[in-house]
CSV table of C-alpha atoms in Angstrom, one decimal:
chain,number,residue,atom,x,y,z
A,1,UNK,CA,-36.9,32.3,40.0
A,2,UNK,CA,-38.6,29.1,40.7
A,3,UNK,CA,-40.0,28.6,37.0
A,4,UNK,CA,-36.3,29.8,35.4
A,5,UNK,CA,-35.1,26.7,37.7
A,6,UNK,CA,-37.7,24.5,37.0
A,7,UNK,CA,-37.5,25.8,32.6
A,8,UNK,CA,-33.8,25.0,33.2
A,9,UNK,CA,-34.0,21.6,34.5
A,10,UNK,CA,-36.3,20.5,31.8
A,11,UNK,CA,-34.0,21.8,29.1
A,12,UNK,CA,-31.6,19.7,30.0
A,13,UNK,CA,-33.8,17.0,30.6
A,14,UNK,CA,-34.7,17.1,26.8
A,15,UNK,CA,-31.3,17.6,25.5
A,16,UNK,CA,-29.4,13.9,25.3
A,17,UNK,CA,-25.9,14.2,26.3
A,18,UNK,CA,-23.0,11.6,25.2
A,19,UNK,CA,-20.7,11.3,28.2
A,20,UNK,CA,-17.7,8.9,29.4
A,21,UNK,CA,-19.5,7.6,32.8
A,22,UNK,CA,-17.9,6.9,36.3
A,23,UNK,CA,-16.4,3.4,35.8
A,24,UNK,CA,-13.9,1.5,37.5
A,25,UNK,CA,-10.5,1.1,34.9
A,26,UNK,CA,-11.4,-0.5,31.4
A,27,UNK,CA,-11.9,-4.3,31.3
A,28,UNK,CA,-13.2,-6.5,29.0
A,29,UNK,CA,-16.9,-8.0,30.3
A,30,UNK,CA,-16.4,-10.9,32.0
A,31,UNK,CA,-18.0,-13.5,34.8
A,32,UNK,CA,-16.7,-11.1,37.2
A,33,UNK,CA,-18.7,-8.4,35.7
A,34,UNK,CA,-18.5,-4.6,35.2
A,35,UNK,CA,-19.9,-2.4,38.0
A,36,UNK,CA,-21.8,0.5,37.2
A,37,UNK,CA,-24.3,2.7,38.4
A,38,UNK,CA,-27.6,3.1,38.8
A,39,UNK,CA,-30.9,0.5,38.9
A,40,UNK,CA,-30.6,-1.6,35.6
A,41,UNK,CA,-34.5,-1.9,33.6
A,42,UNK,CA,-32.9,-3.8,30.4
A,43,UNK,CA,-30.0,-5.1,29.0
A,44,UNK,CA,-28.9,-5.2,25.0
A,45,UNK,CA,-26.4,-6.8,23.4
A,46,UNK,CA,-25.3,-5.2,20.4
A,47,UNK,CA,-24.0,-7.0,17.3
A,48,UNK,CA,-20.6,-5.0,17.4
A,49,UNK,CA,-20.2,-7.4,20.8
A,50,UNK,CA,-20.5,-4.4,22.9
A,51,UNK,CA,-23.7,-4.2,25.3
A,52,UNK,CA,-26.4,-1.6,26.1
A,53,UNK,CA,-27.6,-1.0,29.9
A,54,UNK,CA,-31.1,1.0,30.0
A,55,UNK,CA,-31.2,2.4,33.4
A,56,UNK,CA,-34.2,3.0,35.5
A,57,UNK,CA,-33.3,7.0,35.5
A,58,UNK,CA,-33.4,7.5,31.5
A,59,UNK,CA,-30.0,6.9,31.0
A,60,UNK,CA,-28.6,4.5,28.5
A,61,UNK,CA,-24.8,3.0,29.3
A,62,UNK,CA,-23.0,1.8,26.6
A,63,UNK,CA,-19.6,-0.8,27.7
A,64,UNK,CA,-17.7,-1.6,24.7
A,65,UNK,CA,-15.7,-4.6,24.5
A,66,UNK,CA,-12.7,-3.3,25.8
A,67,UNK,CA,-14.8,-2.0,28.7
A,68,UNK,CA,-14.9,1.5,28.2
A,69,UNK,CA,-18.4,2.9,29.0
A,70,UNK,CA,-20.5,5.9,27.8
A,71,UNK,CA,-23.7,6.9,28.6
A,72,UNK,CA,-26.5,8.6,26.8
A,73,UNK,CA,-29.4,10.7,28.5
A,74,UNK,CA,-32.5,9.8,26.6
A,75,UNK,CA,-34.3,12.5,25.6
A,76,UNK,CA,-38.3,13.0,26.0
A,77,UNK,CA,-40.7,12.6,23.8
A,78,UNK,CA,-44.5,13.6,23.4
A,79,UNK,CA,-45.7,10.2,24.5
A,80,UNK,CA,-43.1,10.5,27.6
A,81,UNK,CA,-45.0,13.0,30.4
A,82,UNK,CA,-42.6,12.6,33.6
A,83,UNK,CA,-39.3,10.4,34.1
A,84,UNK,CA,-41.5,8.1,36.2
A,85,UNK,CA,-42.3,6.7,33.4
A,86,UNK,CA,-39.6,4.0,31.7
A,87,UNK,CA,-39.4,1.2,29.4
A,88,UNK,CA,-39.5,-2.6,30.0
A,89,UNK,CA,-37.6,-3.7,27.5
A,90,UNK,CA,-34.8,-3.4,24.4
A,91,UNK,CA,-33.3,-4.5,21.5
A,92,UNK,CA,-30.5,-3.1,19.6
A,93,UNK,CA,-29.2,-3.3,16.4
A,94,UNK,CA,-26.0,-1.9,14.3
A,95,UNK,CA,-27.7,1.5,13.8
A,96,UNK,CA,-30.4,1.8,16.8
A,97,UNK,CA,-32.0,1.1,20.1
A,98,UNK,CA,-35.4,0.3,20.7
A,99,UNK,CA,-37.5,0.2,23.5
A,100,UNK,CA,-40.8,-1.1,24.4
A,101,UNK,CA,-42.7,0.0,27.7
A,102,UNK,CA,-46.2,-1.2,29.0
A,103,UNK,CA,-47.1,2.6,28.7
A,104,UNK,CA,-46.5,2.9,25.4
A,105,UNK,CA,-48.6,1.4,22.7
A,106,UNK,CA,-45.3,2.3,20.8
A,107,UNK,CA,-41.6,1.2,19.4
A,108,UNK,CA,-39.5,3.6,20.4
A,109,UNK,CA,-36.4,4.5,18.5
A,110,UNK,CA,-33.3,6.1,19.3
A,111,UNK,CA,-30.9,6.7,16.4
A,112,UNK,CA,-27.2,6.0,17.8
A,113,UNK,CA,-25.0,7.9,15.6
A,114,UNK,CA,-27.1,11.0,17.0
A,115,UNK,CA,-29.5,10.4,19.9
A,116,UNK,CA,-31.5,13.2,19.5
A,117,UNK,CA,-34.7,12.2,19.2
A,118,UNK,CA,-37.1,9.4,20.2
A,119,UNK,CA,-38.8,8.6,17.4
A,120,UNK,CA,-42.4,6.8,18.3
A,121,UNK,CA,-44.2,4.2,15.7
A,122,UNK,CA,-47.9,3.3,16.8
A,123,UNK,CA,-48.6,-0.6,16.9
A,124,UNK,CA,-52.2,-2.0,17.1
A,125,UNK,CA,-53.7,-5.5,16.4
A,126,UNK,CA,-57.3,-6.0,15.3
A,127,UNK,CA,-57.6,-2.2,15.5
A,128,UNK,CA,-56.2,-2.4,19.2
A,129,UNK,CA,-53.5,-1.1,21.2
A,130,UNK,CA,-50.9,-3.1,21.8
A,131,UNK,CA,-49.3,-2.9,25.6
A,132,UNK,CA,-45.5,-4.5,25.2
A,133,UNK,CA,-43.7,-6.0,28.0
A,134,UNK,CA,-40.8,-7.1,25.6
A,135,UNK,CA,-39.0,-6.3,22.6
A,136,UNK,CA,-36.9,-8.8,19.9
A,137,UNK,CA,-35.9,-8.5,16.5
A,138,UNK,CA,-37.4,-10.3,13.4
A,139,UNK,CA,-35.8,-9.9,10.4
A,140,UNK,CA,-38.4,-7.5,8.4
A,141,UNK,CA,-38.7,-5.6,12.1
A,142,UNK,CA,-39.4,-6.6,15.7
A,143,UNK,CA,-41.6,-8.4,18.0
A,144,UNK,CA,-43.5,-7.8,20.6
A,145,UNK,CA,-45.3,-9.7,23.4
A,146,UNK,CA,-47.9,-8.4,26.1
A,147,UNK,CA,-49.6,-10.4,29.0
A,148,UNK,CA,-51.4,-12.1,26.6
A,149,UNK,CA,-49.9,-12.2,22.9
A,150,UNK,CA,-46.7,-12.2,21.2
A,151,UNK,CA,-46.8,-10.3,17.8
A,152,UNK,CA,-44.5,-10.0,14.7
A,153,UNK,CA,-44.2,-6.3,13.9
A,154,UNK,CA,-43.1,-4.7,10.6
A,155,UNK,CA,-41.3,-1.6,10.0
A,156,UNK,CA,-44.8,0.2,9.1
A,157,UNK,CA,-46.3,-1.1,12.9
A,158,UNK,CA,-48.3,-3.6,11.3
A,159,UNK,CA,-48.7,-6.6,13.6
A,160,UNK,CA,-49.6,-10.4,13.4
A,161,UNK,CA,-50.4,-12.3,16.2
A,162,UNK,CA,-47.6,-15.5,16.2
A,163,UNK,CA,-49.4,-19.0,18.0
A,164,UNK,CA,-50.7,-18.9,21.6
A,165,UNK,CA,-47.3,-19.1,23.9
A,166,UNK,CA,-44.9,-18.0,21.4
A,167,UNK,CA,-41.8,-16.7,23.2
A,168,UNK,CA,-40.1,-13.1,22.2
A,169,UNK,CA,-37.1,-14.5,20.7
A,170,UNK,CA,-37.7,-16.2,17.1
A,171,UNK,CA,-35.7,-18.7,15.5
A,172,UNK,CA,-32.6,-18.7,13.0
A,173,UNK,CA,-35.6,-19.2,10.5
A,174,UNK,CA,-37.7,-16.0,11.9
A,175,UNK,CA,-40.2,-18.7,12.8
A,176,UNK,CA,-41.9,-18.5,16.7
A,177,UNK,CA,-40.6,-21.0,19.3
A,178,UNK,CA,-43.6,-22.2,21.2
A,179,UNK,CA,-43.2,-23.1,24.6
A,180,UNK,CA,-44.8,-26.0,26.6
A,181,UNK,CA,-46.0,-25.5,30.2
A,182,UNK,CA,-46.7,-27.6,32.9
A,183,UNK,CA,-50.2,-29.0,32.9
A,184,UNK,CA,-52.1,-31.3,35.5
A,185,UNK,CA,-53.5,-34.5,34.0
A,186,UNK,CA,-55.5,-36.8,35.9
A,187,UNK,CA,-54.7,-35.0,39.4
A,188,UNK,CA,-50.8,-35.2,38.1
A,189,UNK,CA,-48.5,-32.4,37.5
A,190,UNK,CA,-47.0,-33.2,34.4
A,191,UNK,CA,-43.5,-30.8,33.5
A,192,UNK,CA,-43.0,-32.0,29.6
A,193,UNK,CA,-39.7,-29.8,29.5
A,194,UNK,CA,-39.6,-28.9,25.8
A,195,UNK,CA,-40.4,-26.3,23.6
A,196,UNK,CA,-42.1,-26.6,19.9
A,197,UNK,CA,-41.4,-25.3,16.4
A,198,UNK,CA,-44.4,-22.9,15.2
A,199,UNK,CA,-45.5,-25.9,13.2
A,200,UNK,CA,-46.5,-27.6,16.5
A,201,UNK,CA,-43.6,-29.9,16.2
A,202,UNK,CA,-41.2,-31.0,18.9
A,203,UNK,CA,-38.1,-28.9,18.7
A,204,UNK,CA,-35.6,-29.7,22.1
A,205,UNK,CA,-36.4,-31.1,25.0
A,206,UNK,CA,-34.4,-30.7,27.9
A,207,UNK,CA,-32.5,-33.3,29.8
A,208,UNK,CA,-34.3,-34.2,32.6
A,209,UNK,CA,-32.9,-33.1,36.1
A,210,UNK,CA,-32.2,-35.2,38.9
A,211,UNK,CA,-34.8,-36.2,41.3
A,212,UNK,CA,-36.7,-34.6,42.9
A,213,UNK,CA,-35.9,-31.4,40.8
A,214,UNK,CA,-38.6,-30.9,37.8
A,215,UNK,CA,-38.4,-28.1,34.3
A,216,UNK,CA,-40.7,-25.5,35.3
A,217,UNK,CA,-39.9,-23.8,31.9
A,218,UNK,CA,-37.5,-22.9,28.7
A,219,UNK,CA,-36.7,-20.0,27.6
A,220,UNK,CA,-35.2,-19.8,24.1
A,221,UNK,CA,-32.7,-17.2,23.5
A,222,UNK,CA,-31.4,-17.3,20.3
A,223,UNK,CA,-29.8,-18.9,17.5
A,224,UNK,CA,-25.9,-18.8,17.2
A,225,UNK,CA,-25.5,-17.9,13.6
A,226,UNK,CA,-21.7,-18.6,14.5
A,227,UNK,CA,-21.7,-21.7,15.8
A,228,UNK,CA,-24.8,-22.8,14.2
A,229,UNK,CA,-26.5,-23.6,17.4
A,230,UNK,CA,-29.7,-22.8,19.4
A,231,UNK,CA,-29.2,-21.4,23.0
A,232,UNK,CA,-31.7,-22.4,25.8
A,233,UNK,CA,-32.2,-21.1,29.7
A,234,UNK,CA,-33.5,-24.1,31.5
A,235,UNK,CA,-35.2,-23.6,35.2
A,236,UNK,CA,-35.6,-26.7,37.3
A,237,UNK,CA,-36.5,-26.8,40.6
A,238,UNK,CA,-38.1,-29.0,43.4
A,239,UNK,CA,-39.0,-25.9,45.4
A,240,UNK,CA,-39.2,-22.3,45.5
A,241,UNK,CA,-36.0,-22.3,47.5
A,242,UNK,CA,-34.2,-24.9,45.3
A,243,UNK,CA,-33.7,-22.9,41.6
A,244,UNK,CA,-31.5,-24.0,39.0
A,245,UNK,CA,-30.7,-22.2,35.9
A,246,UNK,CA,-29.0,-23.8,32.8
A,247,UNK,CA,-27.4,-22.8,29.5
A,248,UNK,CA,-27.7,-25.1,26.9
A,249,UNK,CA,-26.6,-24.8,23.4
A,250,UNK,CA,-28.2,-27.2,21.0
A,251,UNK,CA,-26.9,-28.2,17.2
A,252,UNK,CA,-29.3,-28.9,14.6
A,253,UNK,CA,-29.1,-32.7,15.3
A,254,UNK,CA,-30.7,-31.6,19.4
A,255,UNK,CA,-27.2,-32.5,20.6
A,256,UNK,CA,-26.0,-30.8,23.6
A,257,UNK,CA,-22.7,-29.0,22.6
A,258,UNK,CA,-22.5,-26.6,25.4
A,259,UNK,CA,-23.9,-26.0,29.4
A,260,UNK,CA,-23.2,-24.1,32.0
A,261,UNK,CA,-25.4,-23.1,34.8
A,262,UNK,CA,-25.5,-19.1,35.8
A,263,UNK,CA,-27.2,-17.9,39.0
A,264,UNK,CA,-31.1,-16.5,38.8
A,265,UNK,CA,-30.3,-12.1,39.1
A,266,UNK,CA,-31.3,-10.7,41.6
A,267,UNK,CA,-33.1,-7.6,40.3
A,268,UNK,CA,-36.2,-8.5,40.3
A,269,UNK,CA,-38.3,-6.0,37.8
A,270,UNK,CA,-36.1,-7.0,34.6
A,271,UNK,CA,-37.9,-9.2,32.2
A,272,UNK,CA,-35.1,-10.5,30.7
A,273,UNK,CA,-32.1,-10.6,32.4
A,274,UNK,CA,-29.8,-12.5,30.5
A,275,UNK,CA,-29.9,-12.4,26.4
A,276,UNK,CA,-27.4,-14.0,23.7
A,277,UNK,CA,-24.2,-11.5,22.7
A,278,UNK,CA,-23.8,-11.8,18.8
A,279,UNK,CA,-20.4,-14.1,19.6
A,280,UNK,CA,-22.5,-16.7,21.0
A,281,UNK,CA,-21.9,-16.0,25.0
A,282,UNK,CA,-24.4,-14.6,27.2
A,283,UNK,CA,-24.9,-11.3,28.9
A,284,UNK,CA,-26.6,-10.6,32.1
A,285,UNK,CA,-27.4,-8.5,34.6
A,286,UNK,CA,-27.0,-8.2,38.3
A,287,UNK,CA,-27.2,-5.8,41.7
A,288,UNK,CA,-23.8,-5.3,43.2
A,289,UNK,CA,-24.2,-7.3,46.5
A,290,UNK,CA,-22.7,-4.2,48.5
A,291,UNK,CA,-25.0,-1.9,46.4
A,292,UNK,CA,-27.9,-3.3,45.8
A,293,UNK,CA,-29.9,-0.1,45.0
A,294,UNK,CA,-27.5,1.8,43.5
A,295,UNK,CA,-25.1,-0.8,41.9
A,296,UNK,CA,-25.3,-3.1,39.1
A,297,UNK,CA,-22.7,-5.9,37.7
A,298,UNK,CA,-22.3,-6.3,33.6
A,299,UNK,CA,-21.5,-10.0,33.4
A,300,UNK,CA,-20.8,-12.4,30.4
A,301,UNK,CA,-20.9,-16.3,30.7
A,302,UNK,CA,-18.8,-18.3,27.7
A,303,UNK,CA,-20.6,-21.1,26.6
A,304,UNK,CA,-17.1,-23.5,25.6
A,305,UNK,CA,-17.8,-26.8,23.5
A,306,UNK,CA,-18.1,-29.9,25.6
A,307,UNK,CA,-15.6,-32.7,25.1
A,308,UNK,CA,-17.1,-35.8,22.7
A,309,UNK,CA,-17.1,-37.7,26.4
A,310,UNK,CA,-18.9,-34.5,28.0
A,311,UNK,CA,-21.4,-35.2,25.3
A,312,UNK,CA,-21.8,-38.9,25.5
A,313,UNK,CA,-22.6,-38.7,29.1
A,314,UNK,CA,-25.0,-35.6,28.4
A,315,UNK,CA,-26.5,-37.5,26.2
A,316,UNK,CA,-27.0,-40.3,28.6
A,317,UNK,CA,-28.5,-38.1,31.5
């Protein structure tokens, strides 16, 4: 009786189920956010301006614009042995989800007109297996980046290594965005707060925070095709107990058209907890105060243009 049990539960363990999810009544995604359950491992926006929730239990939510929300069990695959083991990361596109996992020296690829099937495609460099932490798309496939590397993946799993401190996310241009950390020269700290073109050029550097606070990194997240703009998360800070994070959105002439700052989430195993939705706002993901374990909140921040005087004074720091 205990193996029929046991056969039974892994059954429907493989077989991937499309169902409406418990979910308060349908609203758009907001500031306010969308509760639903479970422990959040990524979020995805989707180009349809839905979003994707992969949850630490091998669920994956889907909340559509008008806030409706299905889910989708994932199924197993050869490469997965137990549902301890989960991804890191995804990226989604009009036709599929893909996931990347530290585990797996693997994409991943779930077909969502009929998730089935996880299908796995191998990725090495220099003959070497590739351990991803995160997951983007290029435009002839994805990248990848691992404690050490990021990588530009084709759709055959052939990789190239981008330049040392590339970030996930290329640029309108599918060229790497290089980031710039802070060094010590001559016994000094120095925080350069900017981020480089892969030609080793300057490409935005960020306005610099009032004193004492310092840039203790940039993280690029995307190009508004849209608006024609590149989106930034800035983190200053003068302590570990005094964290800022900023949104700005940059036009091609580095002129600040848009900030906002969001709050830092508080789950702390995502590795990226906010991304750019395809409309040019940003999604991100946070426990549910009350719920912290067993509770997240779907939240979307509007990036609205500043006012020519906003800009003036922007510009002015």
């Amino acid at each position: 009786m205990r193996k029929l049990i046991l056969s039974s539960l892994f059954a429907l363990m493989l077989t991937p189920a499309i169902m409406a999810a418990d979910a308060p009544a349908k609203k758009a995604i907001d500031e306010a956010g969308i509760c639903l359950n479970g422990n959040c491992k990524a979020v995805a926006p989707a180009p349809d301006g839905s979003a994707y929730l992969l949850m630490k239990d091998f669920r994956l939510i889907h909340v559509d614009i008008d806030g409706s929300v299905t889910e989708i069990k994932l199924p197993l695959n050869k490469e997965i042995k137990t549902m301890d083991d989960y991804f890191c990361d995804m990226v989604v596109d009009t036709k599929a989800a893909y996931f990347c996992g530290y585990n797996y020296s693997s994409v991943m690829t779930l077909d969502l007109s009929d998730p089935k099937e996880l299908k796995s495609l191998n990725v090495k460099y220099d003959n070497k297996d590739i351990k991803p932490l995160r997951i983007s798309k290029s435009f002839e496939g994805w990248t990848l980046s691992d404690d050490s590397n990021t990588y530009k993946i084709d759709k055959t799993g052939k990789a190239t290594v981008l330049p040392e401190n590339s970030q996930i996310v290329l640029d309108g241009s599918d060229n790497a965005v290089i980031s710039v950390y802070p060094f010590v020269d001559e016994g000094k700290t120095i925080y350069p707060g900017k981020v480089l073109n892969q030609d080793k050029t300057v490409k935005w550097t960020a306005p610099a925070p009032h004193h004492p606070k310092v840039i203790m990194g940039i993280e690029y997240l995307g190009y508004d095709t849209d608006k024609k703009r590149d989106v930034y998360l800035v983190n200053s800070a003068s302590g570990d107990m005094d964290v800022k994070f900023t949104i700005y959105a940059v036009d091609k002439d580095n002129k600040i058209v848009s900030k906002r700052n969001i709050p830092l989430s508080n789950i702390e195993t995502l590795m990226r907890f906010c991304k750019l939705a395809s409309d040019g706002s940003i999604l991100a993901v946070y426990a549910e105060p009350n719920d912290p374990d067993g509770k997240v909140l779907l939240k979307r921040f509007e990036l609205k243009a500043q006012t020519t005087e906003e800009q003036e004074v922007e510009s002015k720091g």
